XYZ file of C-alpha atoms in Angstrom:
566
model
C -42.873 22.819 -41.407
C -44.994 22.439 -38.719
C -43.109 19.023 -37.371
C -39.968 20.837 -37.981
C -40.982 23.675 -35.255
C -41.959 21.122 -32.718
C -38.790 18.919 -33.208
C -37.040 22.333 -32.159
C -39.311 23.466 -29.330
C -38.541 19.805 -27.884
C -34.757 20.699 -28.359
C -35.033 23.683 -26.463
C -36.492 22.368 -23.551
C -34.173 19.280 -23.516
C -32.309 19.434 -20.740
C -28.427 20.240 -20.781
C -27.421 17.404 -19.672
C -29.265 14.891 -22.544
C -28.018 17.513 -25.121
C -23.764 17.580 -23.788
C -23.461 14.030 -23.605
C -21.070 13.748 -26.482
C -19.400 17.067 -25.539
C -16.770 17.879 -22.618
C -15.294 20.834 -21.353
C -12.911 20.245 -18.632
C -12.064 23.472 -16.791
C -7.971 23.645 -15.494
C -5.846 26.140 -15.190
C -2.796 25.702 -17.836
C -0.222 26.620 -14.969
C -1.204 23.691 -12.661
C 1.196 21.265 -11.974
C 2.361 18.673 -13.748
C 0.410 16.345 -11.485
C -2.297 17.727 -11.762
C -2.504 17.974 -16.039
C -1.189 14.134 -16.014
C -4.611 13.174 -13.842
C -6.477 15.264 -16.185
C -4.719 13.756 -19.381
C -5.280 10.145 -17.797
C -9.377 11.393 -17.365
C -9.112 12.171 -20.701
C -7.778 9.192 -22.110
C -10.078 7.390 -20.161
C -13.143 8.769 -21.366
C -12.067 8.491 -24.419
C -11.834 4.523 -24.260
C -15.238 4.185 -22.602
C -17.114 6.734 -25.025
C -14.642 6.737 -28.408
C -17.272 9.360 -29.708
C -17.115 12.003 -26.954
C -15.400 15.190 -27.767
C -13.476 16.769 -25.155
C -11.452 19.963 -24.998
C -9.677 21.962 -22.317
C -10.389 25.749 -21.273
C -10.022 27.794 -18.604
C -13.969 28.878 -18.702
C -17.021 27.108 -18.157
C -19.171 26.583 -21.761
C -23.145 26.684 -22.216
C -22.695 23.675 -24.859
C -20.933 21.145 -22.352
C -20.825 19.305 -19.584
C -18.136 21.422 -17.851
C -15.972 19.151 -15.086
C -13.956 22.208 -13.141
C -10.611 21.257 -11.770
C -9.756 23.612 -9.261
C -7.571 23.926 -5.867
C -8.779 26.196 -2.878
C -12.154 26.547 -4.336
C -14.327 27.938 -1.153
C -16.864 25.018 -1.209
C -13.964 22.750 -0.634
C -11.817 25.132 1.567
C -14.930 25.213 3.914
C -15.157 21.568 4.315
C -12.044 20.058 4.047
C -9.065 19.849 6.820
C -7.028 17.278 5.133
C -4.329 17.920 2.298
C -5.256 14.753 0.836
C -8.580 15.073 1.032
C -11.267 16.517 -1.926
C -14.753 17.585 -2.565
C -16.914 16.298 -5.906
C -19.863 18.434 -6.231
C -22.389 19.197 -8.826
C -22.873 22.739 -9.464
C -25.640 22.708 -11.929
C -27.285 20.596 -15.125
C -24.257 21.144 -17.105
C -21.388 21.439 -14.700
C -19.546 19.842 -11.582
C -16.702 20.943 -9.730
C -13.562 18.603 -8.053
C -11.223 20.804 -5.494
C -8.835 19.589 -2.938
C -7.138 22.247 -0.898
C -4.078 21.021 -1.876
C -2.887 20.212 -5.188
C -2.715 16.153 -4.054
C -6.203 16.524 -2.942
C -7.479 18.133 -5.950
C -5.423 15.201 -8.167
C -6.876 12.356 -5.738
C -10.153 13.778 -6.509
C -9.870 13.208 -10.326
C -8.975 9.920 -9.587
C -12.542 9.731 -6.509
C -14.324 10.849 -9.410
C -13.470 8.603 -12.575
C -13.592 5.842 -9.276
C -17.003 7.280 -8.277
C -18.746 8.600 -10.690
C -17.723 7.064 -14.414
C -17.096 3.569 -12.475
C -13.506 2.981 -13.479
C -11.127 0.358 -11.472
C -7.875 -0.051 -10.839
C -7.907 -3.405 -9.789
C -3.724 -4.028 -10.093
C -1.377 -2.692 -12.215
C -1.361 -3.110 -15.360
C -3.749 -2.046 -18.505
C -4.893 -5.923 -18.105
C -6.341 -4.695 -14.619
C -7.955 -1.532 -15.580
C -11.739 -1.951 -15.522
C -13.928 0.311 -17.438
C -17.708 0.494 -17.528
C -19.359 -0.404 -20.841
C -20.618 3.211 -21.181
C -20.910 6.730 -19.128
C -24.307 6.548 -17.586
C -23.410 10.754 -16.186
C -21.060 12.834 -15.454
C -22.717 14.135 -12.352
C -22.605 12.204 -8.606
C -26.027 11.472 -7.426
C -25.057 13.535 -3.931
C -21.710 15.671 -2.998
C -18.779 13.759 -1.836
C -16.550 15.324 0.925
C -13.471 12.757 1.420
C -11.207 12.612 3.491
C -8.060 9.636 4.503
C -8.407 8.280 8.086
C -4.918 6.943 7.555
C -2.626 9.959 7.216
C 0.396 7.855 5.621
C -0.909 4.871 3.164
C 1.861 3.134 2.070
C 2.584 -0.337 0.579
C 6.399 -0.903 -0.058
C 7.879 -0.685 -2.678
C 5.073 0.748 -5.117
C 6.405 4.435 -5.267
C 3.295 6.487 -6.240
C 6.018 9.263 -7.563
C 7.861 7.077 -9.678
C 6.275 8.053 -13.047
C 6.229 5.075 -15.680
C 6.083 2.416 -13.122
C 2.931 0.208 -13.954
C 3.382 -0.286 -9.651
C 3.787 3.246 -8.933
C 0.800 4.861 -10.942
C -1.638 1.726 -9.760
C -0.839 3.117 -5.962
C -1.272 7.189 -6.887
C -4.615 6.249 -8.692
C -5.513 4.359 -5.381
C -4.823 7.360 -3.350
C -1.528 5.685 -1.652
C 1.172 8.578 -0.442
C 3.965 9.068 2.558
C 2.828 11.843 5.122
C 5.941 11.594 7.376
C 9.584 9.553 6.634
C 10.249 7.365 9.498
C 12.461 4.679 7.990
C 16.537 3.246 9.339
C 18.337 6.967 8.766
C 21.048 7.047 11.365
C 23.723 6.247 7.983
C 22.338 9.205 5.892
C 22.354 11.253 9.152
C 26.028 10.774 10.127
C 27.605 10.290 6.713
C 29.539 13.079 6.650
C 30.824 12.747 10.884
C 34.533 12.183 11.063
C 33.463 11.543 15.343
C 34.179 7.906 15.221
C 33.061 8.130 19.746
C 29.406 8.695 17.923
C 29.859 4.935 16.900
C 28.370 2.607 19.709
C 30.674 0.104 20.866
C 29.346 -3.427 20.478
C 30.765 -6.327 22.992
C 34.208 -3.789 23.583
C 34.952 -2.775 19.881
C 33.916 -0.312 17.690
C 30.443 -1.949 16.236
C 31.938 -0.530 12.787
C 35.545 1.020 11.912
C 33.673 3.874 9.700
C 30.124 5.344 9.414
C 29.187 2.516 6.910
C 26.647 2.433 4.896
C 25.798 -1.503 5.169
C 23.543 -0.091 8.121
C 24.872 -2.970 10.699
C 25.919 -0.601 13.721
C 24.107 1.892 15.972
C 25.225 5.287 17.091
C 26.496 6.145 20.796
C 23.129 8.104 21.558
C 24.566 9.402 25.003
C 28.236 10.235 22.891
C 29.389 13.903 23.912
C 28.447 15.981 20.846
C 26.107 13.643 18.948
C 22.802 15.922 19.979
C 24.513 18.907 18.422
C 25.662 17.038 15.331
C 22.451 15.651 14.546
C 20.509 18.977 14.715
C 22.981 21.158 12.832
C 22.417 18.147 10.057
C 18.790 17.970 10.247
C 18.509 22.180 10.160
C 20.830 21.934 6.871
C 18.367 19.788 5.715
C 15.185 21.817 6.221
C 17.404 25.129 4.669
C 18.210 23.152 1.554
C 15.040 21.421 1.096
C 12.506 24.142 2.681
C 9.247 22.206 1.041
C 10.396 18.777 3.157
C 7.937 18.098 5.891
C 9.274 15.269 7.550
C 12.978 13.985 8.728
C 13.283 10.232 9.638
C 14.928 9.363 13.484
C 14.875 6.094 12.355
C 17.424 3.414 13.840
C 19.903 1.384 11.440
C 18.670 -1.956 11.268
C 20.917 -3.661 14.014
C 21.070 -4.760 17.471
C 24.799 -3.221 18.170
C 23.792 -0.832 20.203
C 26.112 0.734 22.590
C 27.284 -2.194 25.331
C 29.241 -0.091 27.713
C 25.418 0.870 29.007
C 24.997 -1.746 32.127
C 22.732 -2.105 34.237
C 19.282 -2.026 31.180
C 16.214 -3.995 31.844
C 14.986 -6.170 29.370
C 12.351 -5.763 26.498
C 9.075 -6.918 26.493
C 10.867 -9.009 23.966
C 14.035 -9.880 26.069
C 16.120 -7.519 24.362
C 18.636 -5.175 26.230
C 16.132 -2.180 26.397
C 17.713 1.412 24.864
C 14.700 3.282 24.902
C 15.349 5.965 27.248
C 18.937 6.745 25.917
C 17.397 6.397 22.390
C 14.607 8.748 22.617
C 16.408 11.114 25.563
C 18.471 11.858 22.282
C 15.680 12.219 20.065
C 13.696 14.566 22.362
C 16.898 16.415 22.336
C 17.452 16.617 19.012
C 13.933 17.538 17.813
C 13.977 20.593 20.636
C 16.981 21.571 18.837
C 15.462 22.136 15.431
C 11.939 22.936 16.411
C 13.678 25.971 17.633
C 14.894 26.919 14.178
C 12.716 25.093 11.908
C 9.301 24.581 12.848
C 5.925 22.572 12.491
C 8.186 19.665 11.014
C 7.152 16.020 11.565
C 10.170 13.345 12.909
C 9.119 9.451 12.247
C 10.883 6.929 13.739
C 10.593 3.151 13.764
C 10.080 1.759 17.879
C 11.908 -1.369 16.938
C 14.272 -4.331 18.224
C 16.150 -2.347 21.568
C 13.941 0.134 21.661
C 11.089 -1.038 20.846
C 8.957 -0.572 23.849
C 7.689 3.164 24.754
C 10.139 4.948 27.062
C 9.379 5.889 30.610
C 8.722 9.779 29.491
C 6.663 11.601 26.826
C 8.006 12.236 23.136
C 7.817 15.741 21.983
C 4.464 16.155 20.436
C 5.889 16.156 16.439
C 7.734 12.448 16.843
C 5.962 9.920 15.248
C 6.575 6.374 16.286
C 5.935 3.183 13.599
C 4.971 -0.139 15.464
C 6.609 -2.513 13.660
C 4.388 -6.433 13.604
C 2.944 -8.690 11.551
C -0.496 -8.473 12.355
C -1.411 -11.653 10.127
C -0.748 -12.924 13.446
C -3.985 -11.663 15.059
C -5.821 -14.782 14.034
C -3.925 -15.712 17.657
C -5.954 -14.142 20.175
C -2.711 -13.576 22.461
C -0.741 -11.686 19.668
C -3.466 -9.448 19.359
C -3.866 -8.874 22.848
C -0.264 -7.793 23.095
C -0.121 -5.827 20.269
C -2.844 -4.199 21.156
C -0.827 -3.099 24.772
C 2.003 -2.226 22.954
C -0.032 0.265 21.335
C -1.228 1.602 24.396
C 2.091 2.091 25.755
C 3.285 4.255 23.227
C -0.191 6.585 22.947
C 0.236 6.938 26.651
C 3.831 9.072 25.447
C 2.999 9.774 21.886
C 0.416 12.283 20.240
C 0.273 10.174 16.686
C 1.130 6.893 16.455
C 1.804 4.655 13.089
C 1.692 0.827 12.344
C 4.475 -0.612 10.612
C 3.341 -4.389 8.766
C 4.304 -7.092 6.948
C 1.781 -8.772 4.254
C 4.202 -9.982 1.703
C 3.252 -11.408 -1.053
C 6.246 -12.261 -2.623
C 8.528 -15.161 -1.957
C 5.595 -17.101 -0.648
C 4.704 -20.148 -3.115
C 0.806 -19.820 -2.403
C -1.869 -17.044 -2.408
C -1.903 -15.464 0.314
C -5.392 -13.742 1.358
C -6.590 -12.872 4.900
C -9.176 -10.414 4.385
C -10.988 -10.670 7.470
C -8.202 -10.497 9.421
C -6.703 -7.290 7.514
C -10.266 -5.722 7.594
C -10.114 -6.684 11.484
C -6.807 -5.137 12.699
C -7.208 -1.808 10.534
C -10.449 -1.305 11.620
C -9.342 -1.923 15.133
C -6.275 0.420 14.799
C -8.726 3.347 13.115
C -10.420 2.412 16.150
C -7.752 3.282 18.830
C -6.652 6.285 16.251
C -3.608 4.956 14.588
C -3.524 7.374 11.784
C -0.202 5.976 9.582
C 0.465 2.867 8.276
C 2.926 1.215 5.848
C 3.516 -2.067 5.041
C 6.422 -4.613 3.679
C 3.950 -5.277 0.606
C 6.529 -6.801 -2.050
C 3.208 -8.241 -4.229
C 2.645 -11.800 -5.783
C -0.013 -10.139 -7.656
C -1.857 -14.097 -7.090
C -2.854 -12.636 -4.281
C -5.678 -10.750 -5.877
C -7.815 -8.141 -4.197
C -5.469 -7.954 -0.973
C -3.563 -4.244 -2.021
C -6.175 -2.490 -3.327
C -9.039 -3.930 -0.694
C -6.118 -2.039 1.580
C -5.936 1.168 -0.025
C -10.166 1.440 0.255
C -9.381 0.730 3.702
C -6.801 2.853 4.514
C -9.033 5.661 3.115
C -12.262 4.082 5.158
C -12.120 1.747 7.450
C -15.572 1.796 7.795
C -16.736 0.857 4.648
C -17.605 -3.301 5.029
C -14.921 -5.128 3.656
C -17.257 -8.147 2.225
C -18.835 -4.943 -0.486
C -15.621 -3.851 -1.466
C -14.779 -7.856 -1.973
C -18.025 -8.539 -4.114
C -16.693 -5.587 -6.223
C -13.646 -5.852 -7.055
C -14.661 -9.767 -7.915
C -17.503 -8.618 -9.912
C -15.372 -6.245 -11.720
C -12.559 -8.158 -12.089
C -13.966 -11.869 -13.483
C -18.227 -10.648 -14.519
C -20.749 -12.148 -12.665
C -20.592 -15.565 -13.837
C -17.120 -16.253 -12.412
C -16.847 -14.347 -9.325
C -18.129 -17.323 -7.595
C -15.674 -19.765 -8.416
C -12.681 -16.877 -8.214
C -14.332 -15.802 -4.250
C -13.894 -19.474 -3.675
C -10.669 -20.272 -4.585
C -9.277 -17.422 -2.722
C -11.347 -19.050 0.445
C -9.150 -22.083 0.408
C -6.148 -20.121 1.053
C -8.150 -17.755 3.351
C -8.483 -20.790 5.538
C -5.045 -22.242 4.932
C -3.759 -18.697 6.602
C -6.238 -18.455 9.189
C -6.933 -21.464 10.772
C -4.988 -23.983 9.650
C -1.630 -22.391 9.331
C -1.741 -22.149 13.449
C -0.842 -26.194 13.412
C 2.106 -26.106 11.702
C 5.942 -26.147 12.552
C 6.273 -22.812 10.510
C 3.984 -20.799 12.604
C 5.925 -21.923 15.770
C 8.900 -19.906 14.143
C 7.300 -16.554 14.188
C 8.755 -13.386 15.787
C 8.345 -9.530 14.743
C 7.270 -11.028 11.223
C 6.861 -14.466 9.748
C 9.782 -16.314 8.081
C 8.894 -15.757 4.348
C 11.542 -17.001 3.251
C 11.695 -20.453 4.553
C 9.374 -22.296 2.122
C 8.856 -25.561 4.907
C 4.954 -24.504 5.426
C 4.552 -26.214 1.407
C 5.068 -29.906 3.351
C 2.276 -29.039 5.525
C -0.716 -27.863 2.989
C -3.071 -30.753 1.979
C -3.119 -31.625 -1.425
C -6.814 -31.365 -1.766
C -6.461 -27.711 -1.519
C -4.988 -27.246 -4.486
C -7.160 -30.013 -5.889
C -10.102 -27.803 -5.496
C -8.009 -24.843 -5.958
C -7.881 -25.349 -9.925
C -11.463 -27.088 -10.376
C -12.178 -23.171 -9.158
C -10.102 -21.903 -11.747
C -10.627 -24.046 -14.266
C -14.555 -23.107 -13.601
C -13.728 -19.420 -13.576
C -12.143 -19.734 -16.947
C -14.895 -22.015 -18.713
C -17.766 -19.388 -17.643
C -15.670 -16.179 -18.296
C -17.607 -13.601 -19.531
C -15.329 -12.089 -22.392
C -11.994 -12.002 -23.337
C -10.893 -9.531 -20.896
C -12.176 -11.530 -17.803
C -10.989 -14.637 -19.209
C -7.120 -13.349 -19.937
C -7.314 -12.096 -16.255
C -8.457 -15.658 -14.686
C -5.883 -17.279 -17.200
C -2.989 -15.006 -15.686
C -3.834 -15.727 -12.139
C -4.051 -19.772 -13.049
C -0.693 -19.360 -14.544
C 0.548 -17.879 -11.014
C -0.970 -20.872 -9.502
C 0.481 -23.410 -11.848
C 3.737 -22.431 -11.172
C 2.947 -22.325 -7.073
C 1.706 -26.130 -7.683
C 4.663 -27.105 -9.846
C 6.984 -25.556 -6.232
C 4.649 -27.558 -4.095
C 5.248 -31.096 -5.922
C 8.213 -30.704 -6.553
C 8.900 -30.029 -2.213
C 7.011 -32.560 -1.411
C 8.592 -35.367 -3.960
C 4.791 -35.606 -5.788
C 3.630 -36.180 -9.293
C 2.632 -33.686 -11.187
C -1.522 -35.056 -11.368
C -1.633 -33.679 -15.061
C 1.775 -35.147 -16.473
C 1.987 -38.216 -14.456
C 5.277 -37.569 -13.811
C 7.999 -35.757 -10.712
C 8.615 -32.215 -11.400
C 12.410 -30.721 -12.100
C 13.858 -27.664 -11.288
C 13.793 -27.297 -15.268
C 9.919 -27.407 -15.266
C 10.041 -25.108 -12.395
C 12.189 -22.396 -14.546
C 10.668 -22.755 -17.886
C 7.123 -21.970 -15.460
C 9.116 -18.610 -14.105
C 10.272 -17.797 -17.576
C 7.055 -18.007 -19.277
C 5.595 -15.701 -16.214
C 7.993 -12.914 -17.006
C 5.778 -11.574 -20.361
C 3.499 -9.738 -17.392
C 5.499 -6.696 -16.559
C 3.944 -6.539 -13.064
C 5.570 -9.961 -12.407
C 9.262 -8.597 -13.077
C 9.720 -7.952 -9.080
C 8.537 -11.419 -8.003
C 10.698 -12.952 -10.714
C 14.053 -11.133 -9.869
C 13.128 -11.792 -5.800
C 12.508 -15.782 -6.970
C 15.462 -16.103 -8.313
C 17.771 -14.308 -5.399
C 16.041 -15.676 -2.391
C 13.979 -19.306 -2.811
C 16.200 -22.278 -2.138
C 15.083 -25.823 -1.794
């Protein structure tokens, strides 16, 4: 009897937190949105795959016998602290419950996601339930200090993962990463005129009509100085905003074509030696943004500053125009292309009030890894720097290509964090201790090929806005030895693999690679080392086929099969 009392006096002084380990209450509102329940169902699920034996319910009040994890939007704590939409608060409240609020109902989702990130230890790494790390157990519930978060970048974007598009392996990755569109910016001028009979708003490209109709193969400008094309263009954009009253954003964007209107003599020239249409361009777009600011206000306009009008203009853009600097900044690593990217940006925050970076880190079509971390930790840090606050990029993945997306995203939320931590991590989480080494390593071969030794070759010579990816004649001017050493790094990552799950992850990456080195033989007329023999276009294919069982390769194979010719 007496041991009996003092196993219960011991009870009662427990604290909460030892005694709701294998109990949950999680705290939402049943009317939140969709969004909202699905991050809350994916916390759920899991929880439930770290901890099989945890026993979680849903309420809309806090419980004595639980840890209690609140889900709630506007809550004071976080309305007080937070300015950003996106942005959310993790706090612990007391020994049995803590509280995640955004002031918006993305912030308050993207903090589910900060905390199973943050506090439980769960990964994303890539797409894919293959890529999902989880810790081996929940070691609390609680964060060891409040997180306030906010994104530096406003508009964190990496084409064509669509973090709306529910059931895409792609799409959810990006949400879960905290990716989203603050303002549209993209080639509009079709959608925009579609329904104009005017065929004068059509410019008129070396004296004829640049199209015969407002076509939608995007290959013509519009007449920006045509009588009536101002007036046109706001009425459209004001239907817009009436008919879609929760859209924040309308993209100004230019088709993606250099027939803009000839009859205009007398231009300068581009900074790169184009016929230069900025002032007519963005006369028209001051114009037009006037126009509807009058009738439908605090809405944002993004454009893209781009081929003939591509440099600022010689006048200030009204203070909700967004410009996107299109470049591919891979091409830092030359001192002088930094330089004058660098002054292009200058030129446009001397007329803009927000400025956005458009790039190009593809990814797919290339036929090697392509990692630059240093370089991408670089420019984004120097554009957070000079307050670039949106950025998208032309991502198309070759998932090879490991950490590069999602060392992005962490960036995109923080530049400041060190890039080399948030590399040790996702390697450690990704391959276990043991084979991070060999995995760091064999993405520092093709960190060199793309930083320094890329600058020597015939390819590089060819480069412009972005690189050619699409012509495949950098593969004659890679050494051999680096993919030598390339798979002695695999091959060591996969004979010290931890488990199962690290090992299947290494193996899927070396499968990637084999297929790159089959490409690279075959270019370059080479024996295939293990086979003794010259590779075939059938070898090649029966590689690509045998890639398609990962669903997250189904873009690179479809994009393989269109575009690379030998």
């Amino acid at each position: 009897m007496k041991n009996l009392v003092n196993v219960l006096l011991f009870l009662c002084f427990l604290p909460m937190t030892v005694l709701s380990q294998q109990s949950v209450n999680i705290v939402v509102d049943p009317n939140s949105s969709t969004n909202i329940l699905g991050a809350v169902q994916e916390m759920t699920t899991i929880l439930k795959k770290i901890q099989p034996t945890l026993r979680i319910q849903r309420s809309q009040s806090t419980s004595n016998d639980n840890v209690n994890i609140v889900i709630k939007t506007g809550d004071s704590f976080a309305k007080s602290n937070l300015s950003d939409s996106d942005g959310f608060v993790i706090k612990k409240i007391d020994n049995r419950t803590v509280l995640i609020s955004g002031i918006s109902e993305i912030g308050t989702e993207f903090g589910i996601y900060g905390y199973l990130e943050d506090v439980i230890g769960v990964c994303w790494l890539m797409p894919s339930d293959l890529w999902l790390d989880l810790p081996a157990k929940i070691s609390t519930f609680f964060p060891s200090s409040v997180k306030i978060e906010q994104p530096f970048f406003l508009t964190r974007e990496l084409s064509p993962l669509d973090p709306g598009k529910k059931g895409s392996k792609m799409g959810e990755w990006a949400r879960r990463n905290k990716l989203r569109r603050r303002v549209e910016f993209h080639h509009n001028m079709n959608t925009l005129f579609q329904n104009s009979k005017n065929v004068d708003f059509i410019a008129s490209y070396k004296g004829q009509q640049a199209m015969p109709n407002f076509s939608s193969n995007g290959n013509w400008q519009p007449n920006f100085s045509a009588k009536g094309i101002t007036e046109y263009a706001s009425k459209e954009i004001i239907a817009f905003f009436r008919k879609n009253p929760t859209a924040s954003s309308y993209s100004l964007g230019i088709n993606d074509s250099y027939r803009f209107d000839t009859r205009i003599v007398g231009l300068s020239k581009t900074k790169a030696g184009l016929t230069n249409f900025s002032d007519s361009y963005y006369k028209w777009v001051n114009n037009v943004v006037n126009n509807v600011n009058k009738e439908v206000p605090n809405k944002t306009f993004g454009l893209l500053a781009y081929l003939n009008v591509g440099d600022a203009p010689s006048f200030k853009l009204a203070k909700n125009v967004v410009p996107f600097i299109p470049f591919e900044r891979l091409q830092w690593i030359d001192g002088q292309s930094a330089q004058s990217d660098l002054m292009m940006l200058k030129d446009w925050k001397d007329v803009s009030q927000e400025v956005g970076w458009y790039d190009y880190i593809y990814g797919l079509n290339y036929l090697v890894p392509r990692p630059y971390f240093k370089t991408l930790d670089n420019y984004i840090k120097r554009g957070a720097a000079n307050n670039v606050r949106h950025y998208y990029a032309e991502f198309y993945p070759n998932w090879i290509d490991g950490p590069k997306g999602w060392l992005l995203t962490k960036l995109l939320w923080d530049p400041n964090i060190p890039s080399e931590n948030l590399l040790d991590t996702w390697y450690t989480k990704a391959f276990g201790t043991r084979s991070s080494k060999s995995m760091k390593a064999f993405y520092g071969v093709w960190e060199n090929f793309w930083t320094v030794d890329v600058k020597k070759t015939a390819w590089w010579k060819k480069r412009k806005i972005w690189l050619a990816f699409s012509d495949t004649s950098y593969l004659k001017e890679i050494p051999q030895d680096n993919y030598a050493r390339s798979l002695s790094y695999l091959n060591d990552a996969l004979k010290n693999a931890e488990n199962g799950q690290y090992k299947e992850r290494i193996q899927y990456l070396k499968e990637m690679f084999d297929f790159q080195c089959l490409n690279y033989y075959y270019v370059n007329n080479i024996s295939n080392p293990i086979t003794k023999n010259k590779v075939n276009k059938n070898e090649i294919e029966n590689s690509l086929q045998k890639l398609r069982r990962y669903e997250i390769n189904d873009v690179f194979y479809r994009s393989y099969k269109k575009a690379i010719k030998y």
